[in-house]
Short mmCIF file of C-alpha atoms in Angstrom, two decimals:
data_model
loop_
_atom_site.label_atom_id
_atom_site.label_comp_id
_atom_site.label_asym_id
_atom_site.label_seq_id
_atom_site.Cartn_x
_atom_site.Cartn_y
_atom_site.Cartn_z
CA MET A 18 -27.06 14.49 -33.26
CA THR A 19 -25.35 17.32 -31.40
CA LYS A 20 -26.41 17.66 -27.78
CA ARG A 21 -27.46 21.16 -26.80
CA PHE A 22 -26.77 22.56 -23.36
CA SER A 23 -29.30 24.71 -21.57
CA ILE A 24 -28.34 28.07 -20.10
CA SER A 25 -28.38 26.66 -16.55
CA GLN A 26 -26.07 23.80 -17.59
CA LEU A 27 -23.66 26.23 -19.23
CA ILE A 28 -23.61 28.39 -16.11
CA LEU A 29 -22.88 25.37 -13.94
CA LEU A 30 -20.13 24.30 -16.33
CA VAL A 31 -18.51 27.74 -16.22
CA VAL A 32 -18.69 27.81 -12.41
CA ALA A 33 -17.19 24.32 -12.21
CA LEU A 34 -14.34 25.29 -14.53
CA ALA A 35 -13.69 28.47 -12.52
CA LEU A 36 -13.55 26.49 -9.26
CA ALA A 37 -11.27 23.90 -10.88
CA ILE A 38 -8.87 26.66 -11.97
CA ILE A 39 -8.91 28.21 -8.49
CA TRP A 40 -8.13 24.85 -6.87
CA LEU A 41 -5.53 23.73 -9.42
CA ALA A 42 -3.64 27.02 -9.75
CA PRO A 43 -1.79 26.69 -6.40
CA ILE A 44 -0.79 23.12 -7.26
CA ALA A 45 0.48 24.17 -10.68
CA TRP A 46 2.41 27.06 -9.09
CA ALA A 47 4.01 24.71 -6.53
CA VAL A 48 5.17 22.38 -9.30
CA ALA A 49 6.45 25.29 -11.39
CA VAL A 50 8.44 26.81 -8.52
CA SER A 51 9.89 23.44 -7.55
CA LEU A 52 11.35 23.11 -11.06
CA LYS A 53 13.05 26.53 -10.99
CA PRO A 54 16.62 27.31 -9.91
CA GLU A 55 16.57 28.57 -6.31
CA SER A 56 17.89 31.99 -7.37
CA GLU A 57 14.83 32.59 -9.58
CA THR A 58 12.10 31.70 -7.08
CA THR A 59 11.91 35.27 -5.75
CA LYS A 60 12.59 37.01 -9.03
CA ILE A 61 10.35 40.00 -9.79
CA PRO A 62 8.21 40.02 -11.89
CA LEU A 63 7.09 36.48 -11.10
CA GLN A 64 7.28 34.00 -13.93
CA TRP A 65 5.72 30.58 -14.24
CA ILE A 66 8.72 29.07 -15.99
CA GLY A 67 12.33 29.81 -15.07
CA SER A 68 15.29 30.13 -17.37
CA GLU A 69 15.75 26.37 -17.06
CA ILE A 70 13.86 23.38 -15.70
CA THR A 71 15.85 21.64 -13.00
CA LEU A 72 15.25 18.85 -10.52
CA ASP A 73 17.87 20.12 -8.08
CA SER A 74 15.29 20.91 -5.39
CA TYR A 75 13.93 17.37 -5.54
CA GLN A 76 17.42 15.90 -5.41
CA LEU A 77 18.29 18.00 -2.37
CA VAL A 78 15.09 17.08 -0.53
CA LEU A 79 15.38 13.38 -1.37
CA GLY A 80 19.07 13.44 -0.52
CA THR A 81 18.46 14.24 3.12
CA GLY A 82 18.28 10.51 3.87
CA GLY A 83 15.35 10.78 6.27
CA ILE A 84 12.49 11.11 3.82
CA VAL A 85 11.96 7.34 3.52
CA LYS A 86 11.82 7.01 7.31
CA TRP A 87 9.41 9.94 7.59
CA ALA A 88 7.18 8.50 4.87
CA ILE A 89 7.06 5.18 6.74
CA ASN A 90 6.21 7.01 9.97
CA SER A 91 3.42 8.92 8.24
CA THR A 92 2.03 5.74 6.69
CA VAL A 93 2.09 3.78 9.95
CA THR A 94 0.55 6.57 12.05
CA ALA A 95 -2.09 7.37 9.41
CA VAL A 96 -3.11 3.72 8.98
CA ILE A 97 -3.29 3.01 12.73
CA THR A 98 -5.12 6.28 13.41
CA THR A 99 -7.62 5.58 10.65
CA PHE A 100 -8.29 2.03 11.85
CA LEU A 101 -8.76 2.98 15.50
CA THR A 102 -10.79 6.10 14.69
CA VAL A 103 -13.23 4.30 12.42
CA LEU A 104 -13.54 1.29 14.75
CA PHE A 105 -14.21 3.24 17.95
CA SER A 106 -16.38 5.81 16.19
CA ALA A 107 -18.50 3.06 14.64
CA MET A 108 -18.92 1.35 18.02
CA ALA A 109 -19.94 4.61 19.69
CA ALA A 110 -22.30 5.58 16.87
CA TYR A 111 -23.97 2.18 16.86
CA GLY A 112 -24.45 2.38 20.61
CA PHE A 113 -26.19 5.73 20.28
CA ALA A 114 -28.32 4.56 17.34
CA ARG A 115 -29.51 1.22 18.70
CA THR A 116 -29.41 1.28 22.50
CA GLN A 117 -31.18 3.31 25.14
CA PHE A 118 -29.44 4.27 28.38
CA ARG A 119 -29.62 6.94 31.04
CA GLY A 120 -27.91 10.18 30.00
CA GLN A 121 -27.85 9.23 26.33
CA ARG A 122 -29.05 12.60 25.07
CA ALA A 123 -26.66 14.50 27.30
CA LEU A 124 -23.70 12.40 26.18
CA LEU A 125 -24.66 12.78 22.53
CA ALA A 126 -24.91 16.54 23.06
CA VAL A 127 -21.39 16.55 24.48
CA ILE A 128 -20.11 14.72 21.40
CA LEU A 129 -21.89 17.16 19.10
CA ALA A 130 -20.43 20.06 21.08
CA GLY A 131 -17.00 18.56 20.45
CA ILE A 132 -17.50 19.24 16.74
CA MET A 133 -17.58 22.97 17.46
CA VAL A 134 -14.39 22.99 19.57
CA PRO A 135 -11.33 23.96 17.48
CA PRO A 136 -8.55 21.36 17.85
CA GLN A 137 -6.05 24.14 18.60
CA VAL A 138 -7.83 24.84 21.90
CA LEU A 139 -6.95 21.34 23.13
CA ILE A 140 -3.26 21.43 22.20
CA ALA A 141 -1.96 22.61 25.59
CA PRO A 142 -3.86 20.09 27.79
CA LEU A 143 -3.20 17.26 25.34
CA PHE A 144 0.52 18.03 25.27
CA ALA A 145 0.63 18.11 29.07
CA GLU A 146 -1.14 14.75 29.11
CA MET A 147 1.34 13.21 26.67
CA VAL A 148 4.24 14.49 28.79
CA ALA A 149 2.68 13.05 31.95
CA LEU A 150 2.22 9.68 30.25
CA GLY A 151 5.77 9.71 28.85
CA LEU A 152 4.57 9.34 25.27
CA VAL A 153 6.37 12.32 23.71
CA ASP A 154 8.53 11.29 20.74
CA THR A 155 6.51 8.12 20.19
CA TRP A 156 3.98 7.16 17.56
CA TRP A 157 1.26 6.88 20.22
CA ALA A 158 1.61 10.57 21.05
CA ILE A 159 0.72 11.32 17.43
CA ILE A 160 -2.01 8.69 17.14
CA LEU A 161 -4.07 8.70 20.33
CA PRO A 162 -5.25 12.37 20.40
CA GLN A 163 -6.47 12.03 16.80
CA VAL A 164 -8.58 8.94 17.48
CA ALA A 165 -11.32 10.97 19.17
CA ALA A 166 -13.39 12.23 16.20
CA PRO A 167 -16.82 13.60 17.15
CA LEU A 168 -17.72 14.43 13.56
CA ILE A 169 -17.17 10.86 12.40
CA VAL A 170 -19.24 9.57 15.32
CA TYR A 171 -22.10 11.84 14.27
CA VAL A 172 -21.89 10.86 10.58
CA LEU A 173 -21.93 7.15 11.41
CA TYR A 174 -24.70 7.69 13.96
CA LYS A 175 -26.94 9.23 11.30
CA PHE A 176 -26.13 6.38 8.92
CA PHE A 177 -26.86 3.63 11.46
CA GLN A 178 -30.23 5.21 12.20
CA ASP A 179 -31.22 4.49 8.58
CA VAL A 180 -30.16 0.83 8.65
CA PRO A 181 -33.35 -1.31 8.75
CA PRO A 182 -33.61 -2.74 12.30
CA GLU A 183 -35.48 -5.76 10.92
CA LEU A 184 -32.17 -7.19 9.69
CA GLU A 185 -30.79 -7.09 13.21
CA GLN A 186 -33.98 -8.47 14.77
CA ALA A 187 -33.79 -11.51 12.47
CA ALA A 188 -30.24 -12.16 13.67
CA PHE A 189 -31.30 -11.80 17.31
CA VAL A 190 -34.04 -14.38 16.76
CA ASP A 191 -31.40 -16.78 15.43
CA GLY A 192 -29.44 -16.37 18.65
CA ALA A 193 -26.85 -13.79 17.60
CA GLY A 194 -25.59 -11.36 20.21
CA ARG A 195 -25.17 -7.61 19.92
CA TRP A 196 -21.46 -7.83 19.07
CA ARG A 197 -21.99 -10.48 16.40
CA VAL A 198 -24.77 -8.44 14.83
CA PHE A 199 -22.54 -5.37 14.81
CA PHE A 200 -19.54 -7.04 13.17
CA THR A 201 -21.31 -9.45 10.80
CA ILE A 202 -24.36 -7.44 9.71
CA VAL A 203 -24.07 -3.73 10.48
CA LEU A 204 -20.45 -3.16 9.45
CA PRO A 205 -20.72 -5.04 6.11
CA LEU A 206 -23.81 -2.99 5.28
CA SER A 207 -21.86 0.17 6.12
CA ARG A 208 -18.96 -0.34 3.71
CA PRO A 209 -19.64 2.79 1.61
CA VAL A 210 -19.74 5.16 4.58
CA LEU A 211 -16.84 3.38 6.32
CA ALA A 212 -14.75 3.68 3.16
CA ALA A 213 -15.53 7.40 2.88
CA VAL A 214 -14.73 8.29 6.47
CA SER A 215 -11.62 6.08 6.39
CA ILE A 216 -10.24 7.95 3.38
CA PHE A 217 -11.04 11.35 4.88
CA THR A 218 -9.43 10.34 8.17
CA PHE A 219 -6.33 9.03 6.42
CA ILE A 220 -5.93 12.24 4.42
CA THR A 221 -6.46 14.43 7.48
CA THR A 222 -3.95 12.44 9.53
CA TRP A 223 -1.37 12.43 6.73
CA ASN A 224 -1.65 16.21 6.31
CA ASN A 225 -1.61 16.97 10.03
CA PHE A 226 1.43 19.11 10.80
CA LEU A 227 0.93 21.09 14.01
CA TRP A 228 0.32 18.25 16.48
CA PRO A 229 3.09 15.90 15.19
CA PHE A 230 5.40 18.92 15.10
CA LEU A 231 4.80 19.55 18.81
CA VAL A 232 5.21 15.97 20.04
CA SER A 233 7.95 14.78 17.65
CA THR A 234 11.40 16.21 18.28
CA ASP A 235 13.20 12.97 17.44
CA PRO A 236 13.88 12.60 13.68
CA ASN A 237 13.12 8.87 14.00
CA THR A 238 9.49 9.58 14.96
CA MET A 239 8.80 12.59 12.72
CA THR A 240 6.10 12.34 10.09
CA LEU A 241 6.71 13.43 6.51
CA PRO A 242 5.29 17.00 6.79
CA VAL A 243 7.32 17.67 9.96
CA GLY A 244 10.53 16.20 8.59
CA LEU A 245 10.31 18.09 5.31
CA ALA A 246 9.55 21.33 7.14
CA ASN A 247 12.77 20.93 9.12
CA VAL A 248 14.75 20.24 5.96
CA VAL A 249 13.66 23.30 4.01
CA GLN A 250 14.33 25.68 6.91
CA GLY A 251 17.98 26.34 6.21
CA THR A 252 20.62 28.50 7.85
CA PHE A 253 20.36 31.12 5.13
CA GLY A 254 16.59 31.46 5.20
CA LEU A 255 13.76 29.77 3.39
CA ARG A 256 14.53 27.84 0.23
CA TYR A 257 11.34 28.17 -1.74
CA ALA A 258 12.14 25.67 -4.49
CA GLN A 259 12.77 22.99 -1.87
CA ILE A 260 9.63 24.00 0.02
CA MET A 261 7.53 23.50 -3.09
CA ALA A 262 9.32 20.25 -3.92
CA SER A 263 8.53 19.04 -0.41
CA VAL A 264 4.88 20.00 -0.84
CA VAL A 265 4.67 18.08 -4.11
CA LEU A 266 6.36 14.99 -2.64
CA ALA A 267 4.15 15.03 0.45
CA GLY A 268 1.01 15.37 -1.66
CA LEU A 269 1.74 12.58 -4.13
CA PRO A 270 0.61 9.72 -1.85
CA LEU A 271 -2.69 11.51 -1.22
CA LEU A 272 -3.19 11.97 -4.95
CA VAL A 273 -2.66 8.24 -5.44
CA VAL A 274 -5.13 7.44 -2.64
CA PHE A 275 -7.75 9.73 -4.15
CA VAL A 276 -7.33 8.31 -7.66
CA LEU A 277 -7.59 4.72 -6.41
CA PHE A 278 -10.54 5.30 -4.08
CA GLN A 279 -12.48 8.15 -5.69
CA ARG A 280 -15.41 5.83 -6.42
CA GLN A 281 -15.64 4.87 -2.74
CA ILE A 282 -15.52 8.54 -1.75
CA VAL A 283 -18.40 9.42 -4.06
CA ARG A 284 -20.46 6.41 -2.94
CA GLY A 285 -19.81 7.20 0.70
CA VAL A 286 -20.93 10.81 0.30
CA ALA A 287 -24.05 9.70 -1.59
CA HIS A 288 -25.00 7.09 1.03
CA THR A 289 -24.40 9.22 4.14
CA GLY A 290 -25.72 12.55 2.99
CA LEU A 291 -22.39 14.25 3.68
CA ALA A 292 -23.12 16.62 0.84
CA GLY A 293 -26.02 18.02 2.82
CA GLN A 294 -24.26 18.29 6.17
#
């Protein structure tokens, strides 16, 4: 029996397809340009497919010799940043959700206000702080400023408020302390939301360009976006085929992460109410 779609379902389907095309078109264009000869990337009128399909841009980018090092740097900084961000944010959120202390509302208001502060506003003082601490051109200069994440604290705070306190009270009766309850009961119950915020943090850290660009002048500490940006900026101007090849290469790990953990992302959004934030 053929299933019939209602008018509202058809409208939603058309809107979804239109949004998918809008989101996928830039990716398809980046791949198409990266496969063109460099001389045809600025040819007018623009064409999706060049006179030949070539992998020269990928060979040139991969042949720089530093891309493996930059990929390792990006992986290490993203993993450490994600771990520290989720750990400290969860501890702070749990403290706000389950404990009462003087100045709690004021401190929570400060954290919420931090959500509205653009990160670019803090670049100058943060850079001065990294210089004063002697951390420029180190991984810690890239990692530490990104660990403070007010939005993640708020998301976890709202989730912990919905965790039944009876589970914790039963553990307290059995003699468990606050830390044991947090690590053995609360965190295991929070796996969906922790997985979601971990993936979002990893993606954000991996894609971050401006801050690593400012604090990483040594090629040995550059992340992948910064290193590839330096490669494609040649003496004779921008090389668009190599730029697009760099974009594709930098985005592949994120595509793999999304494909592998898309179920966790969906579950995390469903459990935390991120869709309604």
